[in-house]
């Protein structure tokens, strides 16, 4: 869930995207169809764990002003039977993305 590919998959599969800003962050809110996220790509196995009943995924992505991720909150909606929906909540905090540093070979 913390993979950068997940952020891309969520944004790409959201039909509309809400955006708000404050002094230090940009916040995006959206909904993506669960079936599309489970259909393929590097993060599909995470969504496939919720089975064919995963109906939608709502999320909030908070980035810095230079668009580096800081936090991702996901609510997965799984319809178990008519009138009964389970919510699975996940939250990831990202740190030190885009910070400079020295990369050395491991060999």
JSON list of C-alpha atoms in Angstrom, two decimals:
[
{"chain": "A", "resi": 1, "resn": "UNK", "atom": "CA", "xyz": [0.00, 0.00, 0.00]},
{"chain": "A", "resi": 2, "resn": "UNK", "atom": "CA", "xyz": [2.89, 2.38, 0.63]},
{"chain": "A", "resi": 3, "resn": "UNK", "atom": "CA", "xyz": [4.32, 1.85, -2.86]},
{"chain": "A", "resi": 4, "resn": "UNK", "atom": "CA", "xyz": [4.67, 4.93, -5.06]},
{"chain": "A", "resi": 5, "resn": "UNK", "atom": "CA", "xyz": [2.84, 2.88, -7.69]},
{"chain": "A", "resi": 6, "resn": "UNK", "atom": "CA", "xyz": [-0.22, 2.90, -5.44]},
{"chain": "A", "resi": 7, "resn": "UNK", "atom": "CA", "xyz": [-0.35, 6.70, -5.41]},
{"chain": "A", "resi": 8, "resn": "UNK", "atom": "CA", "xyz": [-0.15, 6.69, -9.21]},
{"chain": "A", "resi": 9, "resn": "UNK", "atom": "CA", "xyz": [-2.82, 3.96, -9.55]},
{"chain": "A", "resi": 10, "resn": "UNK", "atom": "CA", "xyz": [-5.23, 5.81, -7.26]},
{"chain": "A", "resi": 11, "resn": "UNK", "atom": "CA", "xyz": [-4.82, 9.11, -9.09]},
{"chain": "A", "resi": 12, "resn": "UNK", "atom": "CA", "xyz": [-5.04, 7.51, -12.54]},
{"chain": "A", "resi": 13, "resn": "UNK", "atom": "CA", "xyz": [-8.23, 5.60, -11.70]},
{"chain": "A", "resi": 14, "resn": "UNK", "atom": "CA", "xyz": [-10.13, 8.47, -10.09]},
{"chain": "A", "resi": 15, "resn": "UNK", "atom": "CA", "xyz": [-12.77, 10.02, -12.35]},
{"chain": "A", "resi": 16, "resn": "UNK", "atom": "CA", "xyz": [-12.62, 13.32, -10.44]},
{"chain": "A", "resi": 17, "resn": "UNK", "atom": "CA", "xyz": [-10.16, 14.78, -7.99]},
{"chain": "A", "resi": 18, "resn": "UNK", "atom": "CA", "xyz": [-10.79, 17.33, -5.24]},
{"chain": "A", "resi": 19, "resn": "UNK", "atom": "CA", "xyz": [-7.86, 19.59, -4.39]},
{"chain": "A", "resi": 20, "resn": "UNK", "atom": "CA", "xyz": [-7.26, 22.01, -1.53]},
{"chain": "A", "resi": 21, "resn": "UNK", "atom": "CA", "xyz": [-4.17, 23.81, -0.30]},
{"chain": "A", "resi": 22, "resn": "UNK", "atom": "CA", "xyz": [-2.89, 25.48, 2.83]},
{"chain": "A", "resi": 23, "resn": "UNK", "atom": "CA", "xyz": [0.39, 27.15, 3.72]},
{"chain": "A", "resi": 24, "resn": "UNK", "atom": "CA", "xyz": [2.49, 24.00, 3.50]},
{"chain": "A", "resi": 25, "resn": "UNK", "atom": "CA", "xyz": [0.51, 21.17, 1.88]},
{"chain": "A", "resi": 26, "resn": "UNK", "atom": "CA", "xyz": [-1.70, 20.18, -1.02]},
{"chain": "A", "resi": 27, "resn": "UNK", "atom": "CA", "xyz": [-4.54, 17.75, -0.23]},
{"chain": "A", "resi": 28, "resn": "UNK", "atom": "CA", "xyz": [-6.25, 15.57, -2.82]},
{"chain": "A", "resi": 29, "resn": "UNK", "atom": "CA", "xyz": [-9.49, 13.66, -2.17]},
{"chain": "A", "resi": 30, "resn": "UNK", "atom": "CA", "xyz": [-11.11, 11.21, -4.54]},
{"chain": "A", "resi": 31, "resn": "UNK", "atom": "CA", "xyz": [-12.86, 7.91, -5.10]},
{"chain": "A", "resi": 32, "resn": "UNK", "atom": "CA", "xyz": [-11.66, 5.12, -7.39]},
{"chain": "A", "resi": 33, "resn": "UNK", "atom": "CA", "xyz": [-13.57, 1.99, -8.45]},
{"chain": "A", "resi": 34, "resn": "UNK", "atom": "CA", "xyz": [-12.21, -1.01, -6.55]},
{"chain": "A", "resi": 35, "resn": "UNK", "atom": "CA", "xyz": [-12.46, -3.35, -9.53]},
{"chain": "A", "resi": 36, "resn": "UNK", "atom": "CA", "xyz": [-10.22, -1.17, -11.66]},
{"chain": "A", "resi": 37, "resn": "UNK", "atom": "CA", "xyz": [-7.52, -1.07, -8.99]},
{"chain": "A", "resi": 38, "resn": "UNK", "atom": "CA", "xyz": [-7.67, -4.86, -8.63]},
{"chain": "A", "resi": 39, "resn": "UNK", "atom": "CA", "xyz": [-7.61, -5.47, -12.40]},
{"chain": "A", "resi": 40, "resn": "UNK", "atom": "CA", "xyz": [-3.89, -5.09, -12.97]},
{"chain": "A", "resi": 41, "resn": "UNK", "atom": "CA", "xyz": [-0.64, -3.30, -12.30]},
{"chain": "A", "resi": 42, "resn": "UNK", "atom": "CA", "xyz": [1.98, -3.55, -9.57]},
{"chain": "A", "resi": 43, "resn": "UNK", "atom": "CA", "xyz": [-0.45, -2.80, -6.72]},
{"chain": "A", "resi": 44, "resn": "UNK", "atom": "CA", "xyz": [-3.33, -5.01, -7.92]},
{"chain": "A", "resi": 45, "resn": "UNK", "atom": "CA", "xyz": [-2.48, -7.87, -5.52]},
{"chain": "A", "resi": 46, "resn": "UNK", "atom": "CA", "xyz": [-3.16, -5.59, -2.53]},
{"chain": "A", "resi": 47, "resn": "UNK", "atom": "CA", "xyz": [-6.67, -4.78, -3.81]},
{"chain": "A", "resi": 48, "resn": "UNK", "atom": "CA", "xyz": [-7.35, -8.36, -4.96]},
{"chain": "A", "resi": 49, "resn": "UNK", "atom": "CA", "xyz": [-7.07, -9.49, -1.33]},
{"chain": "A", "resi": 50, "resn": "UNK", "atom": "CA", "xyz": [-10.47, -7.87, -0.75]},
{"chain": "A", "resi": 51, "resn": "UNK", "atom": "CA", "xyz": [-12.12, -10.09, -3.35]},
{"chain": "A", "resi": 52, "resn": "UNK", "atom": "CA", "xyz": [-14.68, -9.29, -6.01]},
{"chain": "A", "resi": 53, "resn": "UNK", "atom": "CA", "xyz": [-16.84, -7.41, -3.51]},
{"chain": "A", "resi": 54, "resn": "UNK", "atom": "CA", "xyz": [-14.47, -4.41, -3.29]},
{"chain": "A", "resi": 55, "resn": "UNK", "atom": "CA", "xyz": [-16.79, -1.71, -4.61]},
{"chain": "A", "resi": 56, "resn": "UNK", "atom": "CA", "xyz": [-14.86, 1.53, -4.16]},
{"chain": "A", "resi": 57, "resn": "UNK", "atom": "CA", "xyz": [-11.80, 3.10, -2.63]},
{"chain": "A", "resi": 58, "resn": "UNK", "atom": "CA", "xyz": [-11.94, 6.60, -1.15]},
{"chain": "A", "resi": 59, "resn": "UNK", "atom": "CA", "xyz": [-8.69, 8.27, -0.24]},
{"chain": "A", "resi": 60, "resn": "UNK", "atom": "CA", "xyz": [-6.96, 11.42, 0.91]},
{"chain": "A", "resi": 61, "resn": "UNK", "atom": "CA", "xyz": [-3.45, 12.15, -0.32]},
{"chain": "A", "resi": 62, "resn": "UNK", "atom": "CA", "xyz": [-1.48, 14.94, 1.37]},
{"chain": "A", "resi": 63, "resn": "UNK", "atom": "CA", "xyz": [1.63, 16.22, -0.41]},
{"chain": "A", "resi": 64, "resn": "UNK", "atom": "CA", "xyz": [4.13, 18.94, 0.25]},
{"chain": "A", "resi": 65, "resn": "UNK", "atom": "CA", "xyz": [3.93, 22.09, -1.87]},
{"chain": "A", "resi": 66, "resn": "UNK", "atom": "CA", "xyz": [6.51, 20.51, -4.20]},
{"chain": "A", "resi": 67, "resn": "UNK", "atom": "CA", "xyz": [4.16, 17.50, -4.64]},
{"chain": "A", "resi": 68, "resn": "UNK", "atom": "CA", "xyz": [6.12, 14.93, -2.63]},
{"chain": "A", "resi": 69, "resn": "UNK", "atom": "CA", "xyz": [3.78, 12.59, -0.70]},
{"chain": "A", "resi": 70, "resn": "UNK", "atom": "CA", "xyz": [3.47, 13.07, 3.06]},
{"chain": "A", "resi": 71, "resn": "UNK", "atom": "CA", "xyz": [0.41, 10.99, 4.00]},
{"chain": "A", "resi": 72, "resn": "UNK", "atom": "CA", "xyz": [-2.07, 8.65, 2.32]},
{"chain": "A", "resi": 73, "resn": "UNK", "atom": "CA", "xyz": [-5.32, 7.57, 3.99]},
{"chain": "A", "resi": 74, "resn": "UNK", "atom": "CA", "xyz": [-7.39, 4.89, 2.23]},
{"chain": "A", "resi": 75, "resn": "UNK", "atom": "CA", "xyz": [-10.90, 3.59, 3.00]},
{"chain": "A", "resi": 76, "resn": "UNK", "atom": "CA", "xyz": [-11.77, 0.39, 1.13]},
{"chain": "A", "resi": 77, "resn": "UNK", "atom": "CA", "xyz": [-15.50, -0.32, 0.78]},
{"chain": "A", "resi": 78, "resn": "UNK", "atom": "CA", "xyz": [-16.38, -4.02, 0.54]},
{"chain": "A", "resi": 79, "resn": "UNK", "atom": "CA", "xyz": [-20.01, -4.98, -0.02]},
{"chain": "A", "resi": 80, "resn": "UNK", "atom": "CA", "xyz": [-20.55, -8.23, 1.88]},
{"chain": "A", "resi": 81, "resn": "UNK", "atom": "CA", "xyz": [-24.29, -8.46, 1.22]},
{"chain": "A", "resi": 82, "resn": "UNK", "atom": "CA", "xyz": [-27.05, -5.98, 0.36]},
{"chain": "A", "resi": 83, "resn": "UNK", "atom": "CA", "xyz": [-27.10, -3.36, 3.08]},
{"chain": "A", "resi": 84, "resn": "UNK", "atom": "CA", "xyz": [-23.86, -4.55, 4.70]},
{"chain": "A", "resi": 85, "resn": "UNK", "atom": "CA", "xyz": [-20.58, -2.85, 3.76]},
{"chain": "A", "resi": 86, "resn": "UNK", "atom": "CA", "xyz": [-17.27, -3.28, 5.53]},
{"chain": "A", "resi": 87, "resn": "UNK", "atom": "CA", "xyz": [-14.68, -0.52, 5.67]},
{"chain": "A", "resi": 88, "resn": "UNK", "atom": "CA", "xyz": [-10.98, -1.25, 5.84]},
{"chain": "A", "resi": 89, "resn": "UNK", "atom": "CA", "xyz": [-8.95, 1.81, 6.80]},
{"chain": "A", "resi": 90, "resn": "UNK", "atom": "CA", "xyz": [-5.25, 2.17, 6.02]},
{"chain": "A", "resi": 91, "resn": "UNK", "atom": "CA", "xyz": [-2.90, 5.08, 6.58]},
{"chain": "A", "resi": 92, "resn": "UNK", "atom": "CA", "xyz": [0.69, 5.62, 5.43]},
{"chain": "A", "resi": 93, "resn": "UNK", "atom": "CA", "xyz": [3.07, 8.40, 6.41]},
{"chain": "A", "resi": 94, "resn": "UNK", "atom": "CA", "xyz": [5.91, 9.19, 4.03]},
{"chain": "A", "resi": 95, "resn": "UNK", "atom": "CA", "xyz": [9.16, 10.80, 5.20]},
{"chain": "A", "resi": 96, "resn": "UNK", "atom": "CA", "xyz": [12.24, 12.23, 3.53]},
{"chain": "A", "resi": 97, "resn": "UNK", "atom": "CA", "xyz": [11.05, 11.87, -0.07]},
{"chain": "A", "resi": 98, "resn": "UNK", "atom": "CA", "xyz": [13.13, 13.95, -2.41]},
{"chain": "A", "resi": 99, "resn": "UNK", "atom": "CA", "xyz": [15.84, 14.66, 0.14]},
{"chain": "A", "resi": 100, "resn": "UNK", "atom": "CA", "xyz": [19.34, 14.75, -1.18]},
{"chain": "A", "resi": 101, "resn": "UNK", "atom": "CA", "xyz": [21.91, 12.23, -0.17]},
{"chain": "A", "resi": 102, "resn": "UNK", "atom": "CA", "xyz": [24.81, 10.18, -1.42]},
{"chain": "A", "resi": 103, "resn": "UNK", "atom": "CA", "xyz": [24.08, 6.92, -3.19]},
{"chain": "A", "resi": 104, "resn": "UNK", "atom": "CA", "xyz": [26.94, 4.43, -3.14]},
{"chain": "A", "resi": 105, "resn": "UNK", "atom": "CA", "xyz": [27.32, 1.08, -4.79]},
{"chain": "A", "resi": 106, "resn": "UNK", "atom": "CA", "xyz": [26.77, -1.90, -2.53]},
{"chain": "A", "resi": 107, "resn": "UNK", "atom": "CA", "xyz": [29.61, -3.82, -4.22]}
]
